[in-house]
């Protein structure tokens, strides 16, 4: 998988509510550029919205990076979310449906994982969290 | 922050979401609706999401909250106009929207409320007179 695309990666700071909306728009634009189907666009934008909100609320803010990727003939959109927050102490729990450390529904991580093709989570207690997702064209 | 306008048609409050909602706008809409139902005595709320291109867990929860809230004021809520791609995504996300009544479009949503005895226009005014 290589990074491609004329547009290059886009980096967005996540520090407030409006930034979650901006991340959604960046992911949607990228998904449209690589010609994901409307349903797949909707799925990856929804996943990005959940993850960006996690970065803001649980990570205390951070960075999103949105870019086009290519693998042979497939194209895709990759979005990663990084924060320097407290990290996730119990991953199994955090990825379970319905579990929430905050006031949410507990669908953020588990739900967004189901909406994408690749879901990578890198976290360490006290060492921040990075979540990377990819959605490929079919 | 953008505020979503709430229109009153007889005994029904109509909310048509036309913007990409910030979380704060979502919370503001819940509060505005509670105020407006209480102030007008409306018996029905229709939320039109035909222009909404994503519903994540935060926005989905708003529908459930508004439905529960309006019930406390003796009002019924119908969410109308969900796009097919949004519906597919919601199911996969795991959001079932329990307790939220839905209809395909605005017209059917109004019909549901009428079926529940919520009037529009003259009917409402006559009943409340």
Short mmCIF file of C-alpha atoms in Angstrom, two decimals, chain A residues 17-18 20-21 24-25 28 38-39 42-43 45-46 49-50 53 57 97 103-105 107-108 111-112 114-115, chain B residues 20-25 53-61 83-86 88-95:
data_model
loop_
_atom_site.label_atom_id
_atom_site.label_comp_id
_atom_site.label_asym_id
_atom_site.label_seq_id
_atom_site.Cartn_x
_atom_site.Cartn_y
_atom_site.Cartn_z
CA UNK A 17 -16.23 20.66 18.10
CA UNK A 18 -15.88 22.39 14.73
CA UNK A 20 -14.78 17.12 14.13
CA UNK A 21 -16.97 18.61 11.38
CA UNK A 24 -15.72 14.71 8.35
CA UNK A 25 -15.54 17.09 5.39
CA UNK A 28 -15.69 12.96 2.52
CA UNK A 38 -21.97 6.54 -1.70
CA UNK A 39 -22.55 3.89 0.99
CA UNK A 42 -20.99 7.41 4.32
CA UNK A 43 -19.42 4.56 6.30
CA UNK A 45 -17.09 9.51 7.13
CA UNK A 46 -19.19 8.16 10.01
CA UNK A 49 -16.59 11.28 12.98
CA UNK A 50 -16.60 8.75 15.84
CA UNK A 53 -14.72 12.79 18.64
CA UNK A 57 -13.04 13.85 24.27
CA UNK A 97 -19.95 -2.94 22.06
CA UNK A 103 -21.18 9.43 28.66
CA UNK A 104 -21.39 8.03 25.13
CA UNK A 105 -23.08 4.94 23.83
CA UNK A 107 -20.16 2.43 19.98
CA UNK A 108 -17.32 4.72 18.92
CA UNK A 111 -18.82 0.55 15.70
CA UNK A 112 -16.30 2.43 13.58
CA UNK A 114 -17.14 -2.45 11.57
CA UNK A 115 -17.48 0.41 9.08
CA UNK B 20 -23.46 19.57 9.12
CA UNK B 21 -24.20 19.52 12.85
CA UNK B 22 -21.57 20.36 15.47
CA UNK B 23 -22.00 18.49 18.73
CA UNK B 24 -22.84 21.78 20.44
CA UNK B 25 -25.58 22.48 17.88
CA UNK B 53 -25.44 12.83 4.91
CA UNK B 54 -24.13 11.17 8.06
CA UNK B 55 -25.64 10.15 11.39
CA UNK B 56 -23.03 9.07 13.90
CA UNK B 57 -23.66 7.81 17.44
CA UNK B 58 -23.84 11.34 18.85
CA UNK B 59 -26.49 12.50 16.38
CA UNK B 60 -28.30 9.16 16.65
CA UNK B 61 -28.47 9.55 20.39
CA UNK B 83 -31.07 8.39 3.30
CA UNK B 84 -30.46 4.72 2.41
CA UNK B 85 -26.67 5.04 2.86
CA UNK B 86 -27.23 6.55 6.31
CA UNK B 88 -27.09 1.03 6.17
CA UNK B 89 -24.29 2.74 8.08
CA UNK B 90 -26.37 3.13 11.25
CA UNK B 91 -27.20 -0.57 11.34
CA UNK B 92 -23.56 -1.53 10.86
CA UNK B 93 -22.47 0.97 13.49
CA UNK B 94 -24.80 -0.85 15.88
CA UNK B 95 -27.21 1.99 16.52
#
